[in-house]
Structures are given as structure tokens and as C-alpha cells.
Short mmCIF file of C-alpha atoms in Angstrom, two decimals:
data_model
loop_
_atom_site.label_atom_id
_atom_site.label_comp_id
_atom_site.label_asym_id
_atom_site.label_seq_id
_atom_site.Cartn_x
_atom_site.Cartn_y
_atom_site.Cartn_z
CA MET A 1 16.60 13.48 -16.91
CA THR A 2 14.02 10.86 -16.21
CA ASP A 3 15.02 7.79 -14.33
CA ASP A 4 12.38 5.15 -14.89
CA ASP A 5 14.34 2.62 -13.06
CA SER A 6 14.19 4.43 -9.80
CA GLY A 7 10.89 3.06 -8.61
CA SER A 8 8.78 5.14 -10.87
CA SER A 9 5.21 4.15 -11.21
CA GLU A 10 5.75 4.08 -14.92
CA SER A 11 8.64 1.62 -15.06
CA ASP A 12 9.34 -0.02 -18.41
CA ASP A 13 8.17 -3.47 -17.62
CA ARG A 14 4.57 -2.53 -17.88
CA GLY A 15 2.50 -1.08 -20.72
CA ASP A 16 -1.05 -0.16 -21.36
CA SER A 17 -2.52 -3.24 -22.75
CA GLY A 18 -4.73 -5.25 -20.54
CA SER A 19 -4.92 -8.47 -22.56
CA ASP A 20 -3.95 -11.74 -20.90
CA TYR A 21 -1.38 -12.43 -23.57
CA PHE A 22 0.50 -9.16 -23.02
CA ARG A 23 0.01 -9.37 -19.32
CA ARG A 24 1.89 -12.74 -19.19
CA ASN A 25 4.39 -11.56 -21.78
CA ARG A 26 5.24 -8.41 -20.05
CA SER A 27 5.25 -9.52 -16.50
CA GLY A 28 7.87 -12.19 -16.65
CA GLN A 29 8.88 -13.71 -13.31
CA PHE A 30 11.11 -13.14 -10.40
CA ASP A 31 14.16 -15.47 -9.85
CA ARG A 32 16.15 -15.80 -6.68
CA LEU A 33 19.70 -14.48 -6.91
CA PRO A 34 22.40 -17.15 -6.46
CA GLU A 35 24.22 -16.78 -3.11
CA THR A 36 27.67 -16.40 -4.73
CA GLU A 37 29.23 -16.15 -8.14
CA GLY A 38 30.11 -19.88 -7.80
CA ASP A 39 26.38 -20.74 -7.47
CA ARG A 40 25.41 -18.82 -10.62
CA MET A 41 23.32 -20.70 -13.20
CA VAL A 42 22.12 -17.74 -15.36
CA GLU A 43 24.81 -15.80 -17.20
CA GLY A 44 25.12 -12.17 -16.09
CA ARG A 45 22.89 -12.56 -13.09
CA PRO A 46 24.45 -10.78 -10.04
CA SER A 47 24.93 -12.86 -6.87
CA ARG A 48 23.36 -11.92 -3.52
CA GLU A 49 26.86 -11.54 -2.22
CA ALA A 50 27.84 -9.04 -4.90
CA VAL A 51 24.64 -6.92 -4.30
CA VAL A 52 25.14 -6.86 -0.56
CA ASP A 53 28.84 -5.99 -0.99
CA TRP A 54 27.94 -3.18 -3.41
CA TRP A 55 25.68 -1.49 -0.85
CA VAL A 56 28.30 -1.88 1.87
CA ASP A 57 31.14 -0.64 -0.40
CA ARG A 58 29.30 2.29 -1.97
CA PHE A 59 27.23 3.56 0.99
CA ALA A 60 28.74 1.87 4.06
CA VAL A 61 25.45 0.50 5.18
CA PRO A 62 25.74 -2.13 7.94
CA GLU A 63 26.62 -5.59 6.54
CA ASP A 64 23.48 -7.09 7.95
CA THR A 65 21.14 -4.57 6.20
CA PHE A 66 19.67 -7.23 3.98
CA ALA A 67 20.16 -10.20 6.23
CA ASP A 68 16.39 -10.76 6.64
CA TYR A 69 15.70 -10.41 2.87
CA THR A 70 15.64 -12.69 -0.04
CA LEU A 71 16.91 -11.04 -3.22
CA TRP A 72 15.38 -11.47 -6.62
CA GLU A 73 15.97 -10.48 -10.27
CA LYS A 74 13.25 -9.56 -12.71
CA GLY A 75 14.11 -8.75 -16.23
CA LYS A 76 17.70 -7.96 -16.97
CA GLY A 77 19.38 -6.59 -13.91
CA LYS A 78 16.70 -5.20 -11.67
CA VAL A 79 17.15 -6.51 -8.18
CA TRP A 80 14.37 -6.66 -5.58
CA ALA A 81 14.38 -7.34 -1.82
CA LEU A 82 11.58 -9.29 0.08
CA PRO A 83 11.49 -10.13 3.70
CA TYR A 84 10.15 -13.62 3.21
CA ASP A 85 11.73 -16.83 2.22
CA LEU A 86 10.27 -18.26 -0.99
CA GLU A 87 11.62 -20.51 -3.70
CA GLY A 88 11.31 -19.13 -7.18
CA PRO A 89 10.40 -18.45 -9.76
CA VAL A 90 7.55 -16.19 -8.71
CA PRO A 91 5.29 -14.95 -11.56
CA VAL A 92 3.93 -11.70 -10.09
CA GLU A 93 3.87 -7.96 -11.04
CA ALA A 94 6.10 -6.86 -8.16
CA LEU A 95 7.86 -8.68 -5.44
CA GLY A 96 9.09 -6.53 -2.54
CA LEU A 97 11.11 -3.36 -3.12
CA LYS A 98 13.20 -2.59 -6.15
CA LEU A 99 16.79 -2.05 -4.78
CA LEU A 100 18.97 -1.30 -7.71
CA ARG A 101 19.76 -1.84 -11.42
CA THR A 102 22.68 -4.13 -12.16
CA ARG A 103 24.11 -5.59 -15.33
CA GLN A 104 25.64 -2.28 -16.41
CA GLU A 105 28.93 -0.62 -15.73
CA HIS A 106 27.62 1.52 -12.95
CA TRP A 107 25.01 -0.09 -10.72
CA LYS A 108 22.25 2.39 -9.91
CA PRO A 109 20.20 2.45 -6.70
CA THR A 110 16.52 3.24 -6.81
CA THR A 111 14.81 6.17 -5.10
CA ASP A 112 12.75 3.71 -3.10
CA ALA A 113 15.76 1.83 -1.79
CA VAL A 114 17.58 5.01 -0.83
CA GLN A 115 14.65 6.29 1.00
CA ARG A 116 14.05 2.95 2.73
CA PHE A 117 17.63 1.94 3.60
CA GLY A 118 19.65 5.07 3.02
CA ARG A 119 19.27 6.40 6.58
CA ALA A 120 21.94 3.90 7.61
CA ALA A 121 24.41 5.02 4.85
CA GLU A 122 27.56 6.55 6.14
CA GLN A 123 29.43 7.22 2.87
CA ASN A 124 28.60 8.95 -0.35
CA VAL A 125 25.73 10.83 1.35
CA ILE A 126 25.26 14.52 0.53
CA VAL A 127 23.15 16.60 2.88
CA LEU A 128 21.55 19.53 1.10
CA GLU A 129 20.39 22.74 2.64
CA GLU A 130 16.66 23.42 2.36
CA ASP A 131 16.69 25.54 -0.81
CA ARG A 132 18.85 22.94 -2.68
CA ALA A 133 16.79 20.09 -1.31
CA ARG A 134 13.62 21.66 -2.88
CA ARG A 135 15.33 22.08 -6.20
CA PHE A 136 16.50 18.57 -6.04
CA ILE A 137 12.97 17.11 -5.49
CA ALA A 138 11.70 19.40 -8.21
CA GLY A 139 14.05 17.57 -10.57
CA ASP A 140 16.49 20.40 -11.16
CA ASP A 141 20.21 19.75 -11.80
CA GLN A 142 22.54 22.02 -9.82
CA GLU A 143 26.14 23.06 -9.62
CA LEU A 144 27.72 22.03 -6.38
CA ASP A 145 31.04 21.51 -4.74
CA TRP A 146 31.54 17.97 -3.56
CA ASP A 147 35.00 16.56 -2.67
CA GLY A 148 33.77 12.88 -2.39
CA ASP A 149 33.35 10.23 -5.01
CA TRP A 150 31.66 10.85 -8.34
CA GLY A 151 28.70 8.69 -9.32
CA TYR A 152 25.46 7.94 -7.53
CA LEU A 153 24.99 9.49 -4.18
CA VAL A 154 22.31 9.39 -1.43
CA VAL A 155 20.89 12.87 -1.40
CA ALA A 156 19.42 13.87 1.94
CA HIS A 157 18.30 16.82 4.03
CA GLU A 158 17.59 17.67 7.60
CA LEU A 159 14.00 17.07 8.60
CA ALA A 160 12.27 16.85 11.99
CA GLY A 161 15.40 16.15 14.00
CA GLY A 162 17.14 13.89 11.64
CA VAL A 163 18.90 13.43 8.29
CA GLU A 164 16.43 12.00 5.79
CA PRO A 165 17.27 10.58 2.33
CA ILE A 166 15.28 12.14 -0.47
CA GLY A 167 16.56 10.20 -3.47
CA VAL A 168 19.46 9.47 -5.76
CA GLY A 169 21.75 12.13 -7.23
CA LEU A 170 24.37 11.60 -9.96
CA TYR A 171 27.49 13.68 -9.29
CA THR A 172 29.80 14.46 -12.13
CA TYR A 173 31.93 17.48 -13.25
CA GLY A 174 30.76 19.75 -10.44
CA GLU A 175 27.06 19.11 -11.12
CA LEU A 176 24.44 17.17 -9.06
CA THR A 177 21.85 15.59 -11.41
CA SER A 178 18.52 14.77 -9.80
CA MET A 179 17.55 11.17 -10.54
CA VAL A 180 14.06 11.59 -8.90
CA PRO A 181 11.62 9.92 -11.26
CA LYS A 182 9.13 12.21 -12.91
CA GLY A 183 6.19 10.95 -11.04
CA ARG A 184 7.89 11.59 -7.67
CA ARG A 185 9.02 15.21 -8.38
CA ARG A 186 7.30 17.99 -6.45
CA ASP A 187 7.32 21.74 -6.48
CA LEU A 188 7.26 22.17 -2.75
CA MET B 1 -29.55 12.05 -1.63
CA ASP B 2 -32.70 10.18 -2.86
CA ALA B 3 -30.78 6.95 -3.11
CA LEU B 4 -30.31 7.11 0.60
CA ALA B 5 -34.00 7.43 1.46
CA ARG B 6 -34.54 3.70 1.57
CA TYR B 7 -32.19 3.45 4.58
CA GLU B 8 -34.38 5.54 6.92
CA PRO B 9 -35.73 2.49 8.75
CA ILE B 10 -32.24 1.22 9.63
CA ILE B 11 -30.09 4.34 10.18
CA PRO B 12 -30.37 5.92 13.66
CA GLU B 13 -30.79 9.69 13.76
CA PHE B 14 -31.58 9.68 10.08
CA ASP B 15 -31.78 13.52 9.77
CA ALA B 16 -28.34 13.90 11.22
CA PHE B 17 -27.12 11.22 8.95
CA LEU B 18 -28.37 13.10 5.85
CA GLU B 19 -26.95 16.31 7.12
CA ALA B 20 -23.57 14.79 7.67
CA CYS B 21 -23.56 13.31 4.11
CA GLU B 22 -23.88 16.89 2.77
CA ARG B 23 -20.84 18.08 4.68
CA HIS B 24 -17.37 18.18 3.29
CA LEU B 25 -15.09 15.39 4.61
CA PRO B 26 -12.17 16.41 6.84
CA THR B 27 -8.73 15.69 5.28
CA THR B 28 -6.86 12.98 7.13
CA VAL B 29 -3.57 11.17 6.64
CA ARG B 30 -2.14 7.97 8.12
CA VAL B 31 1.33 7.92 9.53
CA ASN B 32 3.45 5.29 7.74
CA SER B 33 5.27 3.64 10.67
CA ILE B 34 7.54 1.80 8.21
CA LYS B 35 9.41 5.07 7.54
CA ALA B 36 8.52 7.52 10.33
CA THR B 37 7.04 8.04 13.77
CA ARG B 38 3.96 10.07 14.59
CA ASP B 39 6.05 12.64 16.35
CA ARG B 40 8.33 13.29 13.43
CA VAL B 41 5.42 13.53 11.02
CA VAL B 42 3.76 16.07 13.24
CA GLU B 43 6.95 18.04 13.65
CA ALA B 44 7.60 18.07 9.92
CA LEU B 45 3.98 19.01 9.04
CA GLU B 46 3.90 21.85 11.60
CA ALA B 47 7.22 23.08 10.29
CA GLU B 48 5.46 23.57 6.98
CA GLY B 49 2.76 25.59 8.66
CA ILE B 50 0.12 22.78 8.69
CA ASP B 51 -2.06 22.32 11.77
CA VAL B 52 -2.35 18.69 12.82
CA TYR B 53 -4.90 17.14 15.16
CA GLY B 54 -4.96 13.67 16.54
CA ARG B 55 -7.86 11.22 16.46
CA ASP B 56 -8.58 9.25 19.66
CA TRP B 57 -9.19 5.71 18.24
CA ASN B 58 -5.97 5.47 16.24
CA SER B 59 -2.76 7.33 17.01
CA ASP B 60 -1.53 6.93 13.46
CA VAL B 61 -4.49 8.77 11.99
CA LEU B 62 -4.13 12.55 11.86
CA GLY B 63 -6.38 15.28 10.78
CA VAL B 64 -4.56 17.92 8.72
CA ALA B 65 -5.54 21.51 8.02
CA THR B 66 -4.68 21.47 4.35
CA GLY B 67 -6.46 20.18 1.26
CA LYS B 68 -3.04 19.11 -0.22
CA PRO B 69 -1.08 16.90 2.20
CA GLY B 70 0.57 15.51 -0.95
CA ASN B 71 2.60 18.68 -1.45
CA THR B 72 4.71 18.30 1.67
CA TRP B 73 8.03 16.75 2.66
CA PRO B 74 6.46 14.04 4.76
CA TYR B 75 4.57 12.90 1.69
CA VAL B 76 7.58 13.00 -0.54
CA HIS B 77 9.41 10.83 2.00
CA GLY B 78 6.55 8.39 2.22
CA TRP B 79 6.01 9.22 5.83
CA ILE B 80 2.34 9.77 5.30
CA HIS B 81 -0.51 8.43 3.13
CA GLY B 82 -3.60 10.39 2.40
CA GLN B 83 -6.31 8.01 3.64
CA GLU B 84 -9.89 8.60 4.72
CA GLU B 85 -10.11 7.96 8.41
CA VAL B 86 -12.82 5.26 8.25
CA SER B 87 -10.95 3.36 5.63
CA ALA B 88 -8.30 2.65 8.24
CA VAL B 89 -10.81 0.52 10.10
CA PRO B 90 -10.61 -2.79 8.10
CA PRO B 91 -6.87 -3.36 8.47
CA ALA B 92 -7.14 -2.53 12.17
CA ILE B 93 -9.84 -5.24 12.56
CA LEU B 94 -7.74 -7.63 10.48
CA ASP B 95 -4.92 -7.13 13.06
CA PRO B 96 -2.15 -8.77 10.94
CA GLN B 97 1.10 -9.86 12.71
CA PRO B 98 4.75 -9.64 11.68
CA GLY B 99 5.84 -12.61 9.64
CA GLU B 100 2.37 -13.73 8.49
CA VAL B 101 1.12 -14.23 4.97
CA VAL B 102 -1.83 -11.87 4.31
CA TRP B 103 -4.04 -11.52 1.19
CA ASP B 104 -5.54 -8.11 0.18
CA SER B 105 -7.81 -9.35 -2.47
CA CYS B 106 -8.98 -6.05 -3.93
CA ALA B 107 -6.05 -3.97 -3.01
CA ALA B 108 -5.85 -0.89 -5.34
CA PRO B 109 -5.00 1.97 -4.74
CA GLY B 110 -3.23 0.49 -1.73
CA GLY B 111 -4.15 2.52 1.37
CA LYS B 112 -5.20 -0.60 3.27
CA THR B 113 -2.32 -2.73 1.75
CA THR B 114 0.27 -0.33 3.06
CA GLN B 115 -1.52 -0.12 6.46
CA ILE B 116 -1.43 -3.90 6.65
CA ALA B 117 2.25 -4.03 5.86
CA ALA B 118 2.99 -1.33 8.45
CA ALA B 119 0.97 -3.29 11.15
CA MET B 120 3.27 -6.21 10.33
CA ASP B 121 6.44 -4.05 10.77
CA ASP B 122 6.95 -4.78 7.07
CA GLU B 123 7.92 -8.42 7.90
CA GLY B 124 6.24 -11.35 6.13
CA LEU B 125 4.33 -11.36 2.87
CA VAL B 126 1.38 -9.24 1.83
CA VAL B 127 -0.11 -10.42 -1.45
CA ALA B 128 -1.78 -7.29 -2.85
CA ASN B 129 -4.04 -8.18 -5.75
CA ASP B 130 -6.22 -6.18 -8.15
CA ASP B 131 -7.88 -7.09 -11.40
CA ASN B 132 -7.69 -3.68 -12.84
CA LEU B 133 -4.42 -2.97 -14.54
CA GLY B 134 -4.95 0.83 -14.48
CA ARG B 135 -5.50 0.80 -10.69
CA LEU B 136 -2.57 -1.46 -10.25
CA SER B 137 -0.24 1.39 -11.18
CA ALA B 138 -1.54 3.45 -8.31
CA LEU B 139 -1.23 0.45 -5.96
CA ARG B 140 2.42 -0.06 -7.00
CA ALA B 141 3.27 3.63 -6.80
CA ASN B 142 1.89 3.77 -3.21
CA CYS B 143 3.71 0.65 -2.09
CA ASP B 144 6.91 2.10 -3.58
CA ARG B 145 6.54 5.57 -2.07
CA LEU B 146 5.76 4.16 1.36
CA GLY B 147 8.80 1.86 1.20
CA LEU B 148 7.06 -1.54 1.48
CA THR B 149 9.38 -4.50 1.10
CA SER B 150 6.79 -7.09 2.11
CA ALA B 151 4.26 -6.73 -0.74
CA ALA B 152 3.89 -8.96 -3.73
CA VAL B 153 1.59 -7.45 -6.32
CA THR B 154 -0.60 -9.65 -8.52
CA ASN B 155 -3.06 -8.87 -11.28
CA THR B 156 -5.80 -11.54 -11.25
CA ASP B 157 -9.47 -11.82 -10.82
CA ALA B 158 -9.77 -12.40 -7.11
CA ARG B 159 -12.57 -14.97 -7.61
CA ARG B 160 -10.09 -17.33 -9.27
CA ALA B 161 -6.96 -16.36 -7.36
CA THR B 162 -4.66 -19.24 -6.28
CA LEU B 163 -1.47 -19.61 -4.18
CA ASP B 164 0.32 -21.14 -7.17
CA PRO B 165 2.62 -18.10 -7.67
CA PHE B 166 4.01 -18.61 -4.19
CA PRO B 167 5.71 -22.02 -3.88
CA GLY B 168 5.69 -23.30 -0.34
CA VAL B 169 2.77 -21.16 0.82
CA ASP B 170 -0.20 -23.38 1.62
CA ALA B 171 -2.67 -20.90 2.89
CA PHE B 172 -3.08 -17.27 3.95
CA ASP B 173 -3.07 -16.46 7.63
CA ARG B 174 -5.44 -13.53 7.07
CA ALA B 175 -7.37 -12.05 4.21
CA LEU B 176 -9.00 -8.69 3.55
CA VAL B 177 -11.96 -8.44 1.13
CA ASP B 178 -12.47 -4.79 0.70
CA ALA B 179 -14.99 -5.47 -2.01
CA PRO B 180 -15.88 -3.41 -5.10
CA CYS B 181 -19.21 -1.77 -4.12
CA THR B 182 -21.59 1.01 -4.92
CA CYS B 183 -19.46 3.38 -2.75
CA GLU B 184 -22.47 5.24 -1.34
CA GLY B 185 -20.39 5.94 1.86
CA THR B 186 -17.91 8.09 -0.18
CA VAL B 187 -20.72 10.66 -0.98
CA ARG B 188 -18.98 13.24 1.19
CA LYS B 189 -15.88 13.38 -1.00
CA ASN B 190 -17.60 12.57 -4.27
CA ALA B 191 -20.99 14.02 -4.90
CA ASP B 192 -21.50 11.74 -7.88
CA ALA B 193 -21.15 8.65 -5.62
CA LEU B 194 -24.91 8.15 -5.52
CA GLU B 195 -25.37 8.12 -9.29
CA GLY B 196 -26.55 4.71 -10.30
CA ALA B 197 -26.81 3.59 -6.67
CA GLY B 198 -29.88 1.68 -5.58
CA ALA B 199 -31.22 -1.77 -4.71
CA SER B 200 -30.74 -3.17 -8.17
CA ALA B 201 -27.21 -1.87 -8.58
CA SER B 202 -26.41 -3.38 -5.20
CA ARG B 203 -28.01 -6.81 -6.00
CA ASN B 204 -25.94 -6.88 -9.16
CA LEU B 205 -22.71 -6.51 -7.25
CA ALA B 206 -23.62 -8.90 -4.47
CA ALA B 207 -22.75 -12.12 -6.61
CA LEU B 208 -19.30 -10.78 -7.30
CA GLN B 209 -18.74 -9.81 -3.64
CA SER B 210 -19.94 -13.18 -2.43
CA ASP B 211 -17.68 -15.05 -4.82
CA ILE B 212 -14.57 -13.06 -3.70
CA LEU B 213 -15.45 -13.53 -0.04
CA GLU B 214 -15.89 -17.28 -0.65
CA ARG B 215 -12.53 -17.44 -2.35
CA ALA B 216 -10.85 -15.57 0.55
CA ILE B 217 -12.33 -18.08 3.06
CA GLU B 218 -11.06 -21.03 0.86
CA LEU B 219 -7.59 -19.65 0.69
CA THR B 220 -7.23 -18.88 4.41
CA ARG B 221 -6.08 -21.44 6.88
CA GLU B 222 -8.39 -22.88 9.59
CA GLY B 223 -8.36 -20.44 12.54
CA GLY B 224 -7.29 -17.64 10.25
CA THR B 225 -9.12 -14.34 10.00
CA VAL B 226 -11.04 -12.81 7.07
CA VAL B 227 -12.33 -9.34 7.10
CA TYR B 228 -15.07 -8.37 4.71
CA SER B 229 -15.65 -4.53 4.17
CA THR B 230 -17.35 -2.10 1.86
CA CYS B 231 -17.90 1.62 1.69
CA THR B 232 -21.61 1.33 1.09
CA PHE B 233 -24.74 1.31 3.20
CA ALA B 234 -26.62 -1.21 1.15
CA PRO B 235 -27.55 -4.43 3.13
CA GLU B 236 -27.58 -6.30 -0.12
CA GLU B 237 -23.88 -5.68 -0.41
CA ASN B 238 -23.12 -6.05 3.35
CA GLU B 239 -25.12 -8.28 5.72
CA ALA B 240 -26.59 -10.32 2.80
CA VAL B 241 -23.11 -11.16 1.49
CA VAL B 242 -21.80 -12.22 4.91
CA ASP B 243 -25.02 -14.18 5.53
CA ASP B 244 -24.30 -16.09 2.36
CA ALA B 245 -20.76 -16.93 3.54
CA LEU B 246 -22.08 -18.07 6.91
CA ALA B 247 -24.59 -20.33 5.19
CA ASP B 248 -21.70 -22.10 3.41
CA GLY B 249 -20.63 -23.18 6.91
CA ASP B 250 -16.82 -22.65 6.88
CA CYS B 251 -16.69 -19.53 8.98
CA ARG B 252 -18.19 -17.73 11.97
CA LEU B 253 -18.50 -14.02 12.91
CA LEU B 254 -16.40 -12.46 15.69
CA GLU B 255 -17.10 -9.32 17.64
CA PHE B 256 -14.68 -6.49 17.53
CA ASP B 257 -14.43 -2.87 18.71
CA THR B 258 -12.22 -0.35 16.94
CA GLY B 259 -12.92 2.51 19.38
CA LEU B 260 -14.97 4.39 16.80
CA GLU B 261 -18.65 4.77 17.31
CA SER B 262 -20.69 2.41 15.16
CA SER B 263 -24.04 0.55 14.89
CA PRO B 264 -24.50 -3.22 14.80
CA GLY B 265 -25.24 -4.92 11.56
CA ILE B 266 -28.90 -5.65 10.85
CA THR B 267 -30.75 -8.94 10.73
CA GLU B 268 -33.81 -7.89 8.79
CA TRP B 269 -34.09 -5.94 5.56
CA ASN B 270 -37.25 -5.67 3.48
CA ASP B 271 -38.51 -9.22 3.24
CA GLU B 272 -35.22 -10.95 4.05
CA THR B 273 -33.79 -12.11 7.36
CA TYR B 274 -30.17 -12.81 8.14
CA ASP B 275 -28.44 -14.88 10.76
CA ASP B 276 -28.66 -13.50 14.26
CA SER B 277 -24.94 -13.27 14.49
CA LEU B 278 -24.90 -10.47 11.85
CA THR B 279 -25.22 -8.10 14.81
CA LYS B 280 -21.51 -8.70 15.32
CA THR B 281 -20.72 -6.81 12.14
CA ARG B 282 -20.45 -3.01 12.41
CA ARG B 283 -21.87 -0.14 10.38
CA TYR B 284 -20.03 3.11 10.48
CA TYR B 285 -22.18 6.22 9.66
CA PRO B 286 -20.91 9.69 8.69
CA HIS B 287 -22.68 11.37 11.58
CA GLN B 288 -21.13 9.09 14.14
CA ASN B 289 -17.42 9.95 13.74
CA ASP B 290 -17.45 12.69 11.13
CA THR B 291 -16.11 10.25 8.45
CA GLY B 292 -17.30 8.54 5.34
CA GLY B 293 -19.59 5.47 5.65
CA PHE B 294 -18.29 1.88 5.97
CA PHE B 295 -19.35 -1.70 6.79
CA ALA B 296 -16.98 -4.35 8.29
CA ALA B 297 -17.34 -7.93 9.30
CA LYS B 298 -14.66 -10.09 11.04
CA LEU B 299 -14.79 -13.79 10.23
CA GLU B 300 -12.91 -16.74 11.71
CA VAL B 301 -12.25 -19.54 9.28
CA THR B 302 -13.48 -22.73 10.94
CA ALA B 303 -12.66 -25.38 8.25
#
């Protein structure tokens, strides 16, 4: 399974055409998330509060993990984090780091976000032994016993004296599906 | 190597220079301090059986005894970036600080962008621009893998760039112009690098290079820093371009020392003379540090 929303270099908001028209048309813009549901002006847009709560609820990261970041939406549901205070909208190709995909039943974290912020996760983290870690980064799905929650997990392994997140796995029915985007897979 | 013959009058130990240009370039990586420490990188690489050796001038640059550092766990995790040693020089000279707003005008594929963000502890705003949409993908992929949060990627012609996309930002604190060039200094990794090189190719690029540098000076605040760099030996693309910027009067050259061996910029070339302060710019030759070739100038914006 390919996960083009997980920070792939081939995400779906870019194409091949270099013309100015398509460039503008495709790029769109970044809009600041409203602080709370009550501040929301655009239907369906998640609030900053909801996004932060989701990371805390799902992965038990510290509540101040995103305290120094402004949060942005581009397109429908992709939320980005930037350590700088700007007013929007910001018409650029990329603004900070893509954290997750919202506006669907199960919000999905990106590979980039899990690698960057997942070290602080204390819940829904699965630590694989070396052989399984290599299969995971190669993109293989694998049968696995896991008595935690189903859904998106931080998949990690031991490396150089610490637990290091590799990416996002989807756990259902006794199987761990690798959500590592095609361009990030490696046969190590 | 014929294209290099015209540099014999300005390059010291010219035979050693030519000999170095024929040698294969050592493979080096830069530690991405946003995600890892040097110690963890060394431990993880050595665990994969890869010998690692340090480089004196910059503790984050490591030589690696493998042609494929990309096929390792540290690469997968974004702990390292494959980057030629001498190309780590311009961001080091730029010396960006956490919280600043910095422009990387010709950013793809992003080695220097990611080094700038790391030097800022990934705090602030790095506007990484490139006009080439194909190369922009590589820039974005590298920013993503290295876990940058502080980068904004734009796709404009640097000569006409503005701050309009960033409401509330009046000027850049620093800017890097790592200009498109004839790339003669990359001959050690790409034997074709000298094809088409020569005085006329260099003169053709100089107008573009001057325009980008001029724009960077305009967009940077008074007292801010602009670094101009290329990976070519051609004075037409180096000292002549900086001399042009000095003549416009809104900047002055500053001295710097990276710890790498280098030669001062030149003040005479063929029938042209440049401002005396051009000796504050630095030329990095392959035989001096066993690297590729580079040129760098550090400017202070004065108006």
C-alpha cells in the first residue's frame, strides 16, 4: 500500500506541469487553523485544539509538543506545523512539516511527523526487533501480535542507544501494514 | 581538463590542483542535528560496518567509507544528509541564528537549506526557493526526510522574488545566494562538468547571478548578512559578480575563516580589475582540503 499523504515526495498536490497557470492552480494556499471549534470560519476545518488533543490522546505526547508552532491547513485536511508566527493565507508550495491528514474518520499521522515528534510518544508505539524493522521499512506487511489499540501506530526500533521512530503502521486483524511511502522505502 | 587551463595564472600549485581534479571525491555526510547527535550517527553507522572519520573544521561533517550512505538506518531516519564537504561552507559563513528569517534563493536540492535550518535549531523561518519545479521535488523530499519544520518552500524566479507571501515579514535577516553556475568545481564527482565550460559560458551566467545577488541585497535588512557562493572557479561568475554588487553601493565585504584552507579572491583577471576588498572573498580549491571547488563571499547589507 502506498501512502502518498505521509510526506512522500510525490504527494498529490503537485503535478508535472510547469506552467504558471497550473502552478497557481495546484499550489493553493495555507490557512491558519482556528484556535477552537468556536473560532471556526471554514466548514470542516479542524481546530488547533482538536489537532493537539488528537496527538496527546492517540500517542500521549506532552501537551506542549506543539506550543511553539503555528498550525496550518492546505487543501482538504492536511495539517502542517511551522515554528513561526505568521498571519495567513500563505501562498507557497510547502509551509513547515506536514503533521497529519484530517477530515476523515481516522486521522492519519505522516511519516515525517512520527519521525520528528514520535520519540516523545508514550502510547500506541510498537518497537520492532531488527528483522521486522527492516521488513517494515521495505514496505512489507507482517503478521504480528499486538494487544494495544488498532489503528495507526508509531513503529519504532532500537538504534544507537535509544528507541527511534521509523514511521507509521496500520494495525488491524493481527497484521501490521507499513504506511511508509514508496519513495522512503529501503531494502537495508 | 582543458577548460581549466586558463586558471593557471591564478591558482597556486597548479599541477597539484589539476591532479586533485582527476581524483575521485571522498564520500561525506552531514549530521542533521535536528534529529540526531554526531555520537549517535557514528554509533549507528559503525554498527552497520561503515568506518567513519571526522573532519577538523566542522564536527558535523563526517567522511564515510561507503559509496552508498543512503542505504543505512541513519539515512532512513533523516539523521544524515549526503553532502559534499565544501558545500557545507556557505551556510557556515552565513551563520544563521534561531528565530531569524532567512532566504535560500536557489535552494534545490536542499543540502544548504537543511544545514541552515539545523544551525537555527529549526526555529524561525527559512524561505527555500527554487525556480525549477523538477528540482523542487528533491528540495521538498530532503526537507521532509530531515524533519525540517522551519522551511517554507517557494517556486519563483529569484530575480523577481518578493516577501508578499509572508504577511508581516518586512525583510530577511540573512540570505544565501548559492547561484546557478558552470559547476567546474564539481568535476571530481562529475567528469562531464567541464563540458561547455569556458569564459563565454561564464559571462552568459554572470548577468543572472548579478540579478539574483542584487535581489537578495534588496530583500535583506540593513545590517543583515548575504552570502554569495558558487561551485565554479571562473572569476566572471565569482569576483566579477560581487564587484558588481559592491559598485551598487548597498553592501560591503566581510572577512571570514571557516577553518578550511583557502585562497583569497583575486582583484585582477585578464584585462579587468576588481575592488581591493575582493581579497576578503575566499576560493576553495580541490588540492587544499581534498574537496570539490568553491567560491564564497560574505556581505553586510549597509542600506
